[in-house]
PDB file of C-alpha atoms in Angstrom:
ATOM      1  CA  UNK Y  21       0.000   0.000   0.000  1.00 85.00           C
ATOM      2  CA  UNK Y  22       1.313   3.444  -0.988  1.00 91.00           C
ATOM      3  CA  UNK Y  23       0.847   6.236   1.553  1.00 95.00           C
ATOM      4  CA  UNK Y  24       1.332   9.987   1.281  1.00 96.00           C
ATOM      5  CA  UNK Y  25       0.558  12.270   4.218  1.00 97.00           C
ATOM      6  CA  UNK Y  26       0.476  16.016   3.578  1.00 98.00           C
ATOM      7  CA  UNK Y  27       0.050  19.203   5.570  1.00 98.00           C
ATOM      8  CA  UNK Y  28       0.096  22.897   4.777  1.00 97.00           C
ATOM      9  CA  UNK Y  29       3.451  24.492   5.557  1.00 97.00           C
ATOM     10  CA  UNK Y  30       3.321  28.035   6.842  1.00 97.00           C
ATOM     11  CA  UNK Y  31       6.798  29.501   6.575  1.00 97.00           C
ATOM     12  CA  UNK Y  32       8.224  32.840   5.433  1.00 96.00           C
ATOM     13  CA  UNK Y  33      10.702  33.203   2.603  1.00 95.00           C
ATOM     14  CA  UNK Y  34      13.524  34.080   5.001  1.00 96.00           C
ATOM     15  CA  UNK Y  35      12.691  31.178   7.299  1.00 97.00           C
ATOM     16  CA  UNK Y  36      12.760  28.778   4.338  1.00 97.00           C
ATOM     17  CA  UNK Y  37      16.198  30.101   3.360  1.00 97.00           C
ATOM     18  CA  UNK Y  38      17.356  29.416   6.912  1.00 97.00           C
ATOM     19  CA  UNK Y  39      15.843  25.936   6.742  1.00 98.00           C
ATOM     20  CA  UNK Y  40      17.734  25.161   3.535  1.00 97.00           C
ATOM     21  CA  UNK Y  41      20.994  26.308   5.106  1.00 97.00           C
ATOM     22  CA  UNK Y  42      20.602  24.816   8.563  1.00 97.00           C
ATOM     23  CA  UNK Y  43      19.343  21.427   7.411  1.00 97.00           C
ATOM     24  CA  UNK Y  44      22.661  20.804   5.654  1.00 95.00           C
ATOM     25  CA  UNK Y  45      24.443  21.117   9.005  1.00 95.00           C
ATOM     26  CA  UNK Y  46      22.417  18.310  10.581  1.00 95.00           C
ATOM     27  CA  UNK Y  47      23.514  15.372   8.460  1.00 94.00           C
ATOM     28  CA  UNK Y  48      22.937  11.837   9.672  1.00 93.00           C
ATOM     29  CA  UNK Y  49      25.820   9.863  11.091  1.00 89.00           C
ATOM     30  CA  UNK Y  50      25.874   6.669  13.180  1.00 84.00           C
ATOM     31  CA  UNK Y  51      27.459   8.610  16.049  1.00 86.00           C
ATOM     32  CA  UNK Y  52      24.763  11.303  16.147  1.00 84.00           C
ATOM     33  CA  UNK Y  53      21.982   8.699  15.655  1.00 87.00           C
ATOM     34  CA  UNK Y  54      19.762  11.384  14.086  1.00 92.00           C
ATOM     35  CA  UNK Y  55      20.004  13.665  11.069  1.00 95.00           C
ATOM     36  CA  UNK Y  56      19.129  14.337   7.440  1.00 97.00           C
ATOM     37  CA  UNK Y  57      20.114  12.829   4.112  1.00 96.00           C
ATOM     38  CA  UNK Y  58      19.116  15.470   1.543  1.00 97.00           C
ATOM     39  CA  UNK Y  59      18.172  14.573  -2.037  1.00 97.00           C
ATOM     40  CA  UNK Y  60      17.139  18.033  -3.317  1.00 97.00           C
ATOM     41  CA  UNK Y  61      17.744  21.509  -1.942  1.00 97.00           C
ATOM     42  CA  UNK Y  62      16.537  24.281  -4.261  1.00 97.00           C
ATOM     43  CA  UNK Y  63      14.794  27.670  -3.855  1.00 96.00           C
ATOM     44  CA  UNK Y  64      11.376  26.019  -4.242  1.00 95.00           C
ATOM     45  CA  UNK Y  65      11.879  22.395  -3.153  1.00 97.00           C
ATOM     46  CA  UNK Y  66      13.494  20.513  -0.321  1.00 98.00           C
ATOM     47  CA  UNK Y  67      13.392  16.734  -0.055  1.00 98.00           C
ATOM     48  CA  UNK Y  68      15.209  13.876   1.572  1.00 98.00           C
ATOM     49  CA  UNK Y  69      15.081  11.612   4.607  1.00 97.00           C
ATOM     50  CA  UNK Y  70      15.236  12.230   8.315  1.00 97.00           C
ATOM     51  CA  UNK Y  71      16.914   9.262  10.000  1.00 95.00           C
ATOM     52  CA  UNK Y  72      16.657   8.689  13.732  1.00 93.00           C
ATOM     53  CA  UNK Y  73      17.227   5.859  16.169  1.00 90.00           C
ATOM     54  CA  UNK Y  74      14.377   4.876  18.460  1.00 88.00           C
ATOM     55  CA  UNK Y  75      14.527   2.343  21.254  1.00 86.00           C
ATOM     56  CA  UNK Y  76      11.783  -0.253  21.008  1.00 84.00           C
ATOM     57  CA  UNK Y  77      10.802  -2.770  23.649  1.00 87.00           C
ATOM     58  CA  UNK Y  78      10.490  -6.289  22.260  1.00 86.00           C
ATOM     59  CA  UNK Y  79       9.112  -9.337  24.056  1.00 86.00           C
ATOM     60  CA  UNK Y  80      11.198 -12.499  23.697  1.00 86.00           C
ATOM     61  CA  UNK Y  81      11.305 -15.960  25.240  1.00 87.00           C
ATOM     62  CA  UNK Y  82      14.560 -16.661  27.053  1.00 82.00           C
ATOM     63  CA  UNK Y  83      15.911 -19.937  25.560  1.00 85.00           C
ATOM     64  CA  UNK Y  84      17.415 -20.966  28.909  1.00 83.00           C
ATOM     65  CA  UNK Y  85      14.595 -20.198  31.333  1.00 86.00           C
ATOM     66  CA  UNK Y  86      11.721 -20.291  28.809  1.00 82.00           C
ATOM     67  CA  UNK Y  87      10.390 -17.183  30.506  1.00 87.00           C
ATOM     68  CA  UNK Y  88       9.159 -14.089  28.743  1.00 88.00           C
ATOM     69  CA  UNK Y  89      11.523 -11.143  28.891  1.00 88.00           C
ATOM     70  CA  UNK Y  90      11.444  -7.590  27.579  1.00 87.00           C
ATOM     71  CA  UNK Y  91      14.480  -6.508  25.601  1.00 84.00           C
ATOM     72  CA  UNK Y  92      15.239  -2.928  24.549  1.00 86.00           C
ATOM     73  CA  UNK Y  93      16.559  -2.738  21.016  1.00 87.00           C
ATOM     74  CA  UNK Y  94      17.613   0.318  18.964  1.00 88.00           C
ATOM     75  CA  UNK Y  95      15.819   0.608  15.618  1.00 89.00           C
ATOM     76  CA  UNK Y  96      16.690   3.014  12.798  1.00 91.00           C
ATOM     77  CA  UNK Y  97      13.565   4.763  11.484  1.00 92.00           C
ATOM     78  CA  UNK Y  98      13.292   6.708   8.242  1.00 94.00           C
ATOM     79  CA  UNK Y  99      11.004   9.632   7.472  1.00 95.00           C
ATOM     80  CA  UNK Y 100      10.963  10.425   3.747  1.00 97.00           C
ATOM     81  CA  UNK Y 101       9.740  13.988   3.202  1.00 98.00           C
ATOM     82  CA  UNK Y 102       9.288  16.633   0.511  1.00 98.00           C
ATOM     83  CA  UNK Y 103       8.644  20.378   0.815  1.00 98.00           C
ATOM     84  CA  UNK Y 104       7.097  22.275  -2.092  1.00 96.00           C
ATOM     85  CA  UNK Y 105       7.066  26.031  -1.584  1.00 95.00           C
ATOM     86  CA  UNK Y 106       5.040  26.570  -4.776  1.00 93.00           C
ATOM     87  CA  UNK Y 107       1.917  25.254  -3.034  1.00 92.00           C
ATOM     88  CA  UNK Y 108       3.153  25.502   0.573  1.00 95.00           C
ATOM     89  CA  UNK Y 109       2.940  21.798   1.347  1.00 97.00           C
ATOM     90  CA  UNK Y 110       5.043  19.234   3.137  1.00 98.00           C
ATOM     91  CA  UNK Y 111       4.456  15.516   2.808  1.00 96.00           C
ATOM     92  CA  UNK Y 112       5.915  12.309   4.154  1.00 97.00           C
ATOM     93  CA  UNK Y 113       5.606   8.742   2.953  1.00 93.00           C
ATOM     94  CA  UNK Y 114       5.726   6.510   6.003  1.00 85.00           C
ATOM     95  CA  UNK Y 115       3.646   7.548   9.026  1.00 92.00           C
ATOM     96  CA  UNK Y 116       1.475  10.649   9.459  1.00 95.00           C
ATOM     97  CA  UNK Y 117       2.900  11.104  12.958  1.00 94.00           C
ATOM     98  CA  UNK Y 118       6.290  11.727  11.299  1.00 95.00           C
ATOM     99  CA  UNK Y 119       5.013  15.169  10.297  1.00 97.00           C
ATOM    100  CA  UNK Y 120       4.782  16.134  13.973  1.00 96.00           C
ATOM    101  CA  UNK Y 121       8.352  14.941  14.462  1.00 95.00           C
ATOM    102  CA  UNK Y 122       9.574  16.924  11.448  1.00 97.00           C
ATOM    103  CA  UNK Y 123       7.828  20.069  12.653  1.00 97.00           C
ATOM    104  CA  UNK Y 124       9.645  19.849  15.986  1.00 96.00           C
ATOM    105  CA  UNK Y 125      12.991  19.208  14.259  1.00 96.00           C
ATOM    106  CA  UNK Y 126      12.518  22.109  11.816  1.00 97.00           C
ATOM    107  CA  UNK Y 127      11.580  24.498  14.628  1.00 97.00           C
ATOM    108  CA  UNK Y 128      14.723  23.487  16.482  1.00 96.00           C
ATOM    109  CA  UNK Y 129      16.911  24.835  13.667  1.00 96.00           C
ATOM    110  CA  UNK Y 130      18.277  28.367  13.979  1.00 96.00           C
ATOM    111  CA  UNK Y 131      16.165  30.998  12.228  1.00 96.00           C
ATOM    112  CA  UNK Y 132      13.375  28.586  11.292  1.00 97.00           C
ATOM    113  CA  UNK Y 133       9.878  29.588  12.393  1.00 96.00           C
ATOM    114  CA  UNK Y 134       7.198  27.435  10.779  1.00 97.00           C
ATOM    115  CA  UNK Y 135       3.878  25.712  11.362  1.00 97.00           C
ATOM    116  CA  UNK Y 136       2.421  22.506   9.914  1.00 97.00           C
ATOM    117  CA  UNK Y 137      -1.369  22.702   9.522  1.00 96.00           C
ATOM    118  CA  UNK Y 138      -3.808  19.897   8.763  1.00 96.00           C
ATOM    119  CA  UNK Y 139      -5.684  20.267   5.507  1.00 96.00           C
ATOM    120  CA  UNK Y 140      -9.427  20.873   5.600  1.00 96.00           C
ATOM    121  CA  UNK Y 141      -9.975  19.878   1.996  1.00 95.00           C
ATOM    122  CA  UNK Y 142     -13.346  19.504   0.291  1.00 95.00           C
ATOM    123  CA  UNK Y 143     -12.839  15.869  -0.694  1.00 95.00           C
ATOM    124  CA  UNK Y 144     -16.067  15.787  -2.697  1.00 94.00           C
ATOM    125  CA  UNK Y 145     -14.444  18.202  -5.159  1.00 95.00           C
ATOM    126  CA  UNK Y 146     -11.405  15.914  -5.405  1.00 96.00           C
ATOM    127  CA  UNK Y 147     -13.675  12.964  -6.150  1.00 95.00           C
ATOM    128  CA  UNK Y 148     -15.452  14.900  -8.899  1.00 94.00           C
ATOM    129  CA  UNK Y 149     -12.136  15.922 -10.465  1.00 94.00           C
ATOM    130  CA  UNK Y 150     -10.943  12.307 -10.449  1.00 93.00           C
ATOM    131  CA  UNK Y 151     -14.210  11.145 -11.959  1.00 91.00           C
ATOM    132  CA  UNK Y 152     -14.037  13.780 -14.703  1.00 92.00           C
ATOM    133  CA  UNK Y 153     -10.358  13.113 -15.457  1.00 89.00           C
ATOM    134  CA  UNK Y 154     -10.104   9.340 -15.212  1.00 84.00           C
ATOM    135  CA  UNK Y 155     -13.648   8.182 -15.874  1.00 77.00           C
ATOM    136  CA  UNK Y 156     -13.639   4.563 -14.753  1.00 80.00           C
ATOM    137  CA  UNK Y 157     -13.982   5.213 -11.030  1.00 88.00           C
ATOM    138  CA  UNK Y 158     -16.431   3.574  -8.642  1.00 91.00           C
ATOM    139  CA  UNK Y 159     -17.134   5.249  -5.307  1.00 92.00           C
ATOM    140  CA  UNK Y 160     -16.889   2.547  -2.632  1.00 93.00           C
ATOM    141  CA  UNK Y 161     -17.213   4.265   0.737  1.00 94.00           C
ATOM    142  CA  UNK Y 162     -17.723   7.678   2.294  1.00 94.00           C
ATOM    143  CA  UNK Y 163     -16.443   8.466   5.758  1.00 95.00           C
ATOM    144  CA  UNK Y 164     -18.990  10.663   7.530  1.00 94.00           C
ATOM    145  CA  UNK Y 165     -18.634  12.309  10.928  1.00 93.00           C
ATOM    146  CA  UNK Y 166     -21.427  12.631  13.496  1.00 90.00           C
ATOM    147  CA  UNK Y 167     -23.873  10.487  11.522  1.00 87.00           C
ATOM    148  CA  UNK Y 168     -27.161  10.196  13.401  1.00 84.00           C
ATOM    149  CA  UNK Y 169     -28.722   6.739  13.069  1.00 78.00           C
ATOM    150  CA  UNK Y 170     -32.357   5.750  13.402  1.00 75.00           C
ATOM    151  CA  UNK Y 171     -31.858   4.612  16.992  1.00 75.00           C
ATOM    152  CA  UNK Y 172     -30.678   8.073  18.006  1.00 79.00           C
ATOM    153  CA  UNK Y 173     -27.041   6.987  18.129  1.00 81.00           C
ATOM    154  CA  UNK Y 174     -24.328   9.190  16.646  1.00 86.00           C
ATOM    155  CA  UNK Y 175     -21.150   7.812  15.109  1.00 85.00           C
ATOM    156  CA  UNK Y 176     -18.281   8.592  12.761  1.00 89.00           C
ATOM    157  CA  UNK Y 177     -17.830   5.732  10.311  1.00 87.00           C
ATOM    158  CA  UNK Y 178     -17.200   4.667   6.720  1.00 91.00           C
ATOM    159  CA  UNK Y 179     -20.391   3.839   4.845  1.00 90.00           C
ATOM    160  CA  UNK Y 180     -20.636   1.662   1.763  1.00 91.00           C
ATOM    161  CA  UNK Y 181     -22.801   3.010  -1.054  1.00 84.00           C
ATOM    162  CA  UNK Y 182     -25.536   0.531  -1.888  1.00 83.00           C
ATOM    163  CA  UNK Y 183     -26.972   2.686  -4.697  1.00 82.00           C
ATOM    164  CA  UNK Y 184     -24.124   4.272  -6.722  1.00 77.00           C
ATOM    165  CA  UNK Y 185     -26.622   6.284  -8.753  1.00 81.00           C
ATOM    166  CA  UNK Y 186     -27.298   8.402  -5.651  1.00 87.00           C
ATOM    167  CA  UNK Y 187     -23.686   9.356  -4.937  1.00 88.00           C
ATOM    168  CA  UNK Y 188     -24.107  13.015  -5.939  1.00 90.00           C
ATOM    169  CA  UNK Y 189     -27.279  13.325  -3.871  1.00 92.00           C
ATOM    170  CA  UNK Y 190     -25.583  11.795  -0.814  1.00 91.00           C
ATOM    171  CA  UNK Y 191     -22.523  14.009  -1.218  1.00 91.00           C
ATOM    172  CA  UNK Y 192     -24.700  17.122  -1.326  1.00 92.00           C
ATOM    173  CA  UNK Y 193     -26.649  16.001   1.734  1.00 92.00           C
ATOM    174  CA  UNK Y 194     -23.566  15.300   3.857  1.00 92.00           C
ATOM    175  CA  UNK Y 195     -21.173  17.795   2.251  1.00 88.00           C
ATOM    176  CA  UNK Y 196     -20.175  19.387   5.567  1.00 90.00           C
ATOM    177  CA  UNK Y 197     -19.640  16.040   7.298  1.00 93.00           C
ATOM    178  CA  UNK Y 198     -17.615  14.018   4.762  1.00 95.00           C
ATOM    179  CA  UNK Y 199     -14.124  13.237   6.067  1.00 96.00           C
ATOM    180  CA  UNK Y 200     -12.932  11.096   3.179  1.00 97.00           C
ATOM    181  CA  UNK Y 201     -13.730   8.578   0.484  1.00 96.00           C
ATOM    182  CA  UNK Y 202     -12.418   5.396  -1.080  1.00 96.00           C
ATOM    183  CA  UNK Y 203     -12.760   4.438  -4.732  1.00 95.00           C
ATOM    184  CA  UNK Y 204     -11.995   1.605  -7.089  1.00 93.00           C
ATOM    185  CA  UNK Y 205     -10.128   2.910 -10.119  1.00 90.00           C
ATOM    186  CA  UNK Y 206      -9.379   1.162 -13.402  1.00 87.00           C
ATOM    187  CA  UNK Y 207      -5.677   0.992 -14.302  1.00 84.00           C
ATOM    188  CA  UNK Y 208      -3.676  -0.832 -16.969  1.00 83.00           C
ATOM    189  CA  UNK Y 209      -3.293  -3.780 -14.573  1.00 82.00           C
ATOM    190  CA  UNK Y 210      -6.910  -3.925 -13.423  1.00 87.00           C
ATOM    191  CA  UNK Y 211      -8.962  -2.249 -10.726  1.00 90.00           C
ATOM    192  CA  UNK Y 212      -7.077  -0.779  -7.784  1.00 92.00           C
ATOM    193  CA  UNK Y 213      -8.076   1.071  -4.628  1.00 95.00           C
ATOM    194  CA  UNK Y 214      -7.495   4.696  -3.668  1.00 96.00           C
ATOM    195  CA  UNK Y 215      -8.574   6.600  -0.567  1.00 97.00           C
ATOM    196  CA  UNK Y 216      -8.391  10.299   0.262  1.00 97.00           C
ATOM    197  CA  UNK Y 217      -8.870  11.915   3.675  1.00 97.00           C
ATOM    198  CA  UNK Y 218      -9.892  15.493   4.375  1.00 96.00           C
ATOM    199  CA  UNK Y 219      -6.810  16.078   6.530  1.00 96.00           C
ATOM    200  CA  UNK Y 220      -4.411  15.314   3.664  1.00 97.00           C
ATOM    201  CA  UNK Y 221      -3.695  11.575   3.809  1.00 97.00           C
ATOM    202  CA  UNK Y 222      -3.755   9.598   0.551  1.00 97.00           C
ATOM    203  CA  UNK Y 223      -3.451   5.809   0.330  1.00 96.00           C
ATOM    204  CA  UNK Y 224      -3.425   3.659  -2.788  1.00 95.00           C
ATOM    205  CA  UNK Y 225      -2.704   0.171  -4.072  1.00 94.00           C
ATOM    206  CA  UNK Y 226       0.876  -0.416  -5.194  1.00 89.00           C
ATOM    207  CA  UNK Y 227      -0.021  -0.382  -8.906  1.00 87.00           C
ATOM    208  CA  UNK Y 228      -1.967   2.897  -8.935  1.00 90.00           C
ATOM    209  CA  UNK Y 229      -0.145   5.191 -11.428  1.00 89.00           C
ATOM    210  CA  UNK Y 230       1.954   7.889  -9.784  1.00 90.00           C
ATOM    211  CA  UNK Y 231       0.308  10.607 -11.904  1.00 91.00           C
ATOM    212  CA  UNK Y 232      -3.045   9.889 -10.227  1.00 92.00           C
ATOM    213  CA  UNK Y 233      -1.510  10.165  -6.761  1.00 93.00           C
ATOM    214  CA  UNK Y 234       0.283  13.381  -7.752  1.00 93.00           C
ATOM    215  CA  UNK Y 235      -2.995  14.783  -9.104  1.00 94.00           C
ATOM    216  CA  UNK Y 236      -4.736  14.127  -5.784  1.00 95.00           C
ATOM    217  CA  UNK Y 237      -1.881  15.727  -3.836  1.00 95.00           C
ATOM    218  CA  UNK Y 238      -2.172  18.760  -6.101  1.00 94.00           C
ATOM    219  CA  UNK Y 239      -5.903  19.027  -5.393  1.00 95.00           C
ATOM    220  CA  UNK Y 240      -5.383  19.146  -1.603  1.00 96.00           C
ATOM    221  CA  UNK Y 241      -4.288  22.822  -1.422  1.00 94.00           C
ATOM    222  CA  UNK Y 242      -6.554  23.746  -4.328  1.00 94.00           C
ATOM    223  CA  UNK Y 243      -9.703  22.720  -2.439  1.00 94.00           C
ATOM    224  CA  UNK Y 244      -8.495  23.512   1.079  1.00 94.00           C
ATOM    225  CA  UNK Y 245     -11.027  25.489   3.090  1.00 86.00           C
ATOM    226  CA  UNK Y 246      -9.730  27.810   5.793  1.00 75.00           C
ATOM    227  CA  UNK Y 247     -11.534  27.255   9.077  1.00 60.00           C
ATOM    228  CA  UNK Y 248     -12.675  30.467  10.707  1.00 55.00           C
ATOM    229  CA  UNK Y 249     -12.175  30.594  14.458  1.00 45.00           C
ATOM    230  CA  UNK Y 250     -14.786  32.595  16.346  1.00 48.00           C
ATOM    231  CA  UNK Y 251     -13.521  34.870  19.114  1.00 43.00           C
ATOM    232  CA  UNK Y 252     -15.647  36.007  22.011  1.00 44.00           C
ATOM    233  CA  UNK Y 253     -14.986  39.256  23.844  1.00 50.00           C
ATOM    234  CA  UNK Y 254     -14.913  38.931  27.611  1.00 42.00           C
TER     235      UNK Y 254
END
């Protein structure tokens, strides 16, 4: 399964220049046990890997006593990331939680003031763009928040569409509550799955063409909706 997790990157031009400079001074080495391996460092793009060692606790059976024991073992983790200043996004490929780690690391660099913000993307617009561009797409599920059932129970869950002909009607009805969708998309090697979340996470089968994934990632900032925060005077 392919995964891409994106957030909006709020950073000034000067802070990005500092990031490009400072990140080169924090290169990974076995002695430091944390640092960057940079693939691209240009005025508009920055990409590479952040490598860090994390201690994990593993349960084993002692071969002598046959008793369970907990062993601490260092594990090297990789966070593959890419910054695109043209659309103010940062994405990673492994775990969404890695974005929180990267934000802390970036902020720890001299002269770098930045903020990573979850997307609030209108995923129904992304679905319509995919349907218009690629045609052979079947909507499988919609994830809806605060759905009120007949029994008076409220839940957030993924719902399977039993009547595909009503997809536009359902999307209009729950437009403010849709958190994501999953589709089946026809590729050269058969039907494959693709899912998109409102917060900026995209997952796809291994054989989904990269241009489709890149198109979805490009739609995230295009259909992002700024959330207005109400302030109350005291």
